DNA sequence: ATCCTCCCCTAC
DNA sequence: TAAGGTAGGGGAGGAT
């Protein structure tokens, strides 16, 4: 999941569906082959030529037989994707590389389809590649019907499971590395400084050079697939965005999920230190940022052994093939596996404590944050910026040689001269984080899987990780570098860029220009040598340094400097040195871009110089093309220094995901949400957009992936929603804690989901201290929470404007959900969710725990997903809300919508069951409200239903397109139906409507909103108390609007 | 043109 | 056994 911090944009949600898949086959890792196939790779190539217009124009005389047709190719085909693309485009057709759900694709070309795909594509005309070829040969468009792809019955899906929950025991052993690092330098430092303000950002980096098996890294996907026997399998991981809960649930359902990722875009509010202009201060004020948070969960597969819950359709059977649940269940019989997978309640924490990539990302973010803060402080005190014009620059790129390996070797000096690698294990799927030079001599590389490394070098020595030691070495490294007093940019824990230009200036004017330059270069070399010696002395490890006039050249020089050396690229050598490099050795150029260049005849960097910049931009895009053109000439326009504020915060896990029950999946998601929330709070940012990604085992992927507890080949689904904002920050506090404002939203969503699911689950813990709890066991949601914290609430406000900004579809969807709710069909809902909990670390907080519910609880709801209905992909959109409070719920809908149909159905079915069981029936619902109970959990709420009902809709009148606005208002009302609205929310609406009247000058809209709310309040007969407060609020609002209308000299509005 | 969303891609 | 995270640049293509 990832959250983006948005700036102010409007939030929009959009949908989703996107599924791409990646394949991982094998253990090959670097496999040269990327499987060679993969849709993904094939498409990549096409992109190369991507210029449909160009192709078309060069096609000249070819008959436009495909005019009006827009095709998309799925799977491997003969002719290839590339060739089909060319044939179609040159003959007048349109081509879509990806199905985005909104573009109109008239035909999908595929040689065959998996049942799952058949379902996905059921709404399209599915044709075989021969249709294209034959039509071209015939010179005319042949009837597609004769080339129809017969799909195997898609049909059935089975559902999965029940919610049997397996309870696992926890053994918490927290011997996590992070726990030991409480006093880490970074942490301490950060704390000390700006006190809390800071923002720490985390960013991660991991190099996977390898990609998993050669595949692109994203392995996380989730997809739903059906087994041949009709059972649905979900595997992969999934991400959830907005409606986390739903997502979670879904995820859980899918026993085949292998990864979950939640991302939240942060809103702008974070407090930022001084760095940027904006809010200065150190406080924690809110800043804008956006971040994203995400979490991923892995998938699991297990077949289910028994039928799931009651009732429902019986599960299945199917003998021969095990369902993913069954498979997972069997796999988890092994206590060791159980301990390292999602079956372990302490999994998240354990995983993160051992994940090198996570540490790398975290360290980088912390460094970035610190350096930014330092830069800001420096800027405040001194401002000079003297930049002499003709001065050459001297940039150092300092980097430890085989960092992890060198540090770990300090504990095993006997292997210094022998091939050694750092990895968690010696099994075939263990990844090599770092290898020493003796190992590299055999061809072993960082990121490679053990299986391949062992074939290259059977005698390799596997060393354990020593994260605290890496952090220590990094600390000494940065202290040495910062000691130079120059601008420093961190690249990683073991790598930094330093602009030593100022230190290279001649002591005084030199008469002889050439001599002066020589002196500068020598000074640079001297500085580098001193730095290397110093670092070697304090850390015991070697660093190499590249020196160049810009970042690109410093990096290129670094390569020549390694190991244990230094190298300076002087102006006269630039072209020769750079020219002989392979294009892939340029920063930012790897498999994809490298392949595109290779297709146009470029192997070496100097070959690039033979191409025009236009040619490059055509093939690679405007930015990339120009950058590569510059690079080939040793030019790099990027400046060292500027540190950007983080834009997103995310959390994801795509390893160890093996769910065997819905409960486990839900727990996992909840934990991931909590983790994300914790990170947001830590950063003091809020998210504006939440993205969830789920990875599901690909239909054709084996139950057992090549890597131990890995995700294997997956399909991924992502969904994102714009969050609204918050409310202000004060607001109600929910019972427990609150979140600071910022996070409120995000967390909120997350919480909601969490809540929904969780209910009370155990609470095992949370991970970090700050976290919190899930307290929420209850589910209630609270939206915003707020505040507690500091006081400062972050200002969030919700902006009604955001709403408006939403896409129509989102709005409509939101409304629909509301309507559904109201109408009664649905079920609805839910619940309350939860709240927020949160707390901040420092203080208070605690998690809440339950109870309290306070008043505030909100509920979430669920959503009906109107869309669910049938298949399709969905397009869900999201809704937003203005008010915020409701926001979360909407999200859920979206989330569901984004999921594969099968998943959705499955989820819905499951929810239905649960609900029945718990409450007696959802069916009961009905009517308006329902409240959720608090104590209970909310269950989800999903409703099945669809339809939007007819409620009075303003929209029909076309007065405002603000469906979303209505949805928001409805949500707001629903949330506070029984307790009455909070005054701040009422005031917010008043302010908004006033603006609508005075600034936007849209009286119809203002009137529409009021009428809608009036209708909602009048309609609600279930609560006396709340209704009174609502009626009072209505009058207040009307009064405000009338005042505004009068100010415009328009008299009195008929309300 | 310009903006926006939804990815892809890259790096460590 | 193994711990496949994460943030930011940017391209494609649709909306405006
Ligand atoms: N796929 C990767 C790449 C890197 N790293 C970690 C381990 C490395 O030690 C550290 C630094 O990465 P470098 O690319 O700098 O590689 P090394 O420092 O190991 O080697 P060198 O810099 O000498 O090439 O990041 C990792 O875990 N997985
Ligand atoms: Mg290094």
Tab-separated table of N, CA and C (backbone and C1' of nucleotides) in Angstrom, chain A residues 14-15 18 20 40 205-208 555, chain B residues 3-12:
chain	number	residue	atom	x	y	z
A	14	UNK	N	-9.181	6.283	-9.181
A	14	UNK	CA	-9.480	5.757	-10.368
A	14	UNK	C	-9.321	4.398	-10.228
A	15	UNK	N	-9.410	3.739	-10.819
A	15	UNK	CA	-9.530	2.460	-10.836
A	15	UNK	C	-8.642	1.446	-11.063
A	18	UNK	N	-5.818	-3.378	-13.640
A	18	UNK	CA	-4.739	-3.464	-14.361
A	18	UNK	C	-4.123	-4.616	-14.006
A	20	UNK	N	-1.119	-7.089	-14.913
A	20	UNK	CA	-0.062	-7.311	-15.803
A	20	UNK	C	0.517	-8.480	-15.219
A	40	UNK	N	4.916	-9.185	-20.640
A	40	UNK	CA	5.523	-7.997	-20.295
A	40	UNK	C	6.684	-7.639	-21.132
A	205	UNK	N	15.697	1.082	-1.347
A	205	UNK	CA	16.234	0.825	-2.573
A	205	UNK	C	16.688	-0.527	-2.465
A	206	UNK	N	16.536	-1.154	-3.437
A	206	UNK	CA	17.018	-2.449	-3.359
A	206	UNK	C	17.402	-2.719	-4.700
A	207	UNK	N	18.344	-3.285	-4.900
A	207	UNK	CA	18.680	-3.455	-6.207
A	207	UNK	C	18.408	-4.746	-6.529
A	208	UNK	N	17.682	-4.972	-7.302
A	208	UNK	CA	17.475	-6.286	-7.592
A	208	UNK	C	17.968	-6.392	-8.840
A	555	UNK	N	30.183	8.717	-11.275
A	555	UNK	CA	29.764	7.332	-11.180
A	555	UNK	C	30.555	6.439	-12.130
B	3	DC	P	0.475	21.858	-16.813
B	3	DC	O5'	-0.584	20.740	-16.425
B	3	DC	C5'	-1.955	21.149	-16.304
B	3	DC	C4'	-2.809	19.960	-15.982
B	3	DC	C3'	-2.225	19.105	-14.851
B	3	DC	O3'	-3.274	18.770	-13.960
B	3	DC	C1'	-2.603	17.761	-16.771
B	4	DC	P	-2.944	18.106	-12.602
B	4	DC	O5'	-3.493	16.645	-12.908
B	4	DC	C5'	-4.841	16.505	-13.380
B	4	DC	C4'	-5.109	15.046	-13.592
B	4	DC	C3'	-4.401	14.185	-12.539
B	4	DC	O3'	-5.308	13.276	-11.946
B	4	DC	C1'	-3.825	13.457	-14.725
B	5	DT	P	-4.773	12.422	-10.792
B	5	DT	O5'	-4.834	10.994	-11.475
B	5	DT	C5'	-6.061	10.601	-12.126
B	5	DT	C4'	-5.775	9.320	-12.853
B	5	DT	C3'	-5.231	8.227	-11.936
B	5	DT	O3'	-5.970	7.047	-12.207
B	5	DT	C1'	-3.761	8.584	-13.764
B	6	DC	P	-5.719	5.787	-11.391
B	6	DC	O5'	-4.678	5.037	-12.333
B	6	DC	C5'	-5.172	4.498	-13.576
B	6	DC	C4'	-4.043	3.781	-14.251
B	6	DC	C3'	-3.375	2.718	-13.368
B	6	DC	O3'	-3.102	1.585	-14.167
B	6	DC	C1'	-1.759	4.230	-14.138
B	7	DC	P	-2.893	0.230	-13.589
B	7	DC	O5'	-1.721	0.452	-12.618
B	7	DC	C5'	-0.414	-0.093	-12.825
B	7	DC	C4'	0.189	0.163	-14.156
B	7	DC	C3'	1.584	-0.429	-14.170
B	7	DC	O3'	1.706	-1.388	-15.199
B	7	DC	C1'	1.675	1.929	-14.636
B	8	DC	P	2.872	-2.394	-15.082
B	8	DC	O5'	4.154	-1.652	-15.695
B	8	DC	C5'	4.121	-1.219	-17.047
B	8	DC	C4'	5.412	-0.502	-17.345
B	8	DC	C3'	6.662	-1.323	-17.048
B	8	DC	O3'	7.552	-1.123	-18.126
B	8	DC	C1'	6.772	0.725	-15.885
B	9	DC	P	8.806	-2.063	-18.219
B	9	DC	O5'	9.882	-1.202	-17.415
B	9	DC	C5'	10.287	0.051	-17.950
B	9	DC	C4'	11.280	0.679	-17.001
B	9	DC	C3'	12.386	-0.249	-16.507
B	9	DC	O3'	13.599	0.266	-17.020
B	9	DC	C1'	11.484	1.091	-14.740
B	10	DT	P	14.934	-0.543	-16.878
B	10	DT	O5'	15.537	0.121	-15.574
B	10	DT	C5'	15.822	1.529	-15.577
B	10	DT	C4'	16.209	1.965	-14.182
B	10	DT	C3'	17.228	1.063	-13.497
B	10	DT	O3'	18.482	1.745	-13.478
B	10	DT	C1'	15.469	1.764	-12.013
B	11	DA	P	19.781	0.970	-13.053
B	11	DA	O5'	19.876	1.396	-11.521
B	11	DA	C5'	19.781	2.790	-11.186
B	11	DA	C4'	19.786	2.923	-9.704
B	11	DA	C3'	20.687	1.889	-9.035
B	11	DA	O3'	21.825	2.465	-8.449
B	11	DA	C1'	18.478	1.893	-8.052
B	12	DC	P	23.010	1.353	-8.150
B	12	DC	O5'	22.846	1.125	-6.606
B	12	DC	C5'	22.829	2.224	-5.699
B	12	DC	C4'	22.258	1.703	-4.409
B	12	DC	C3'	22.947	0.448	-3.911
B	12	DC	O3'	23.694	0.724	-2.743
B	12	DC	C1'	20.560	0.205	-3.885
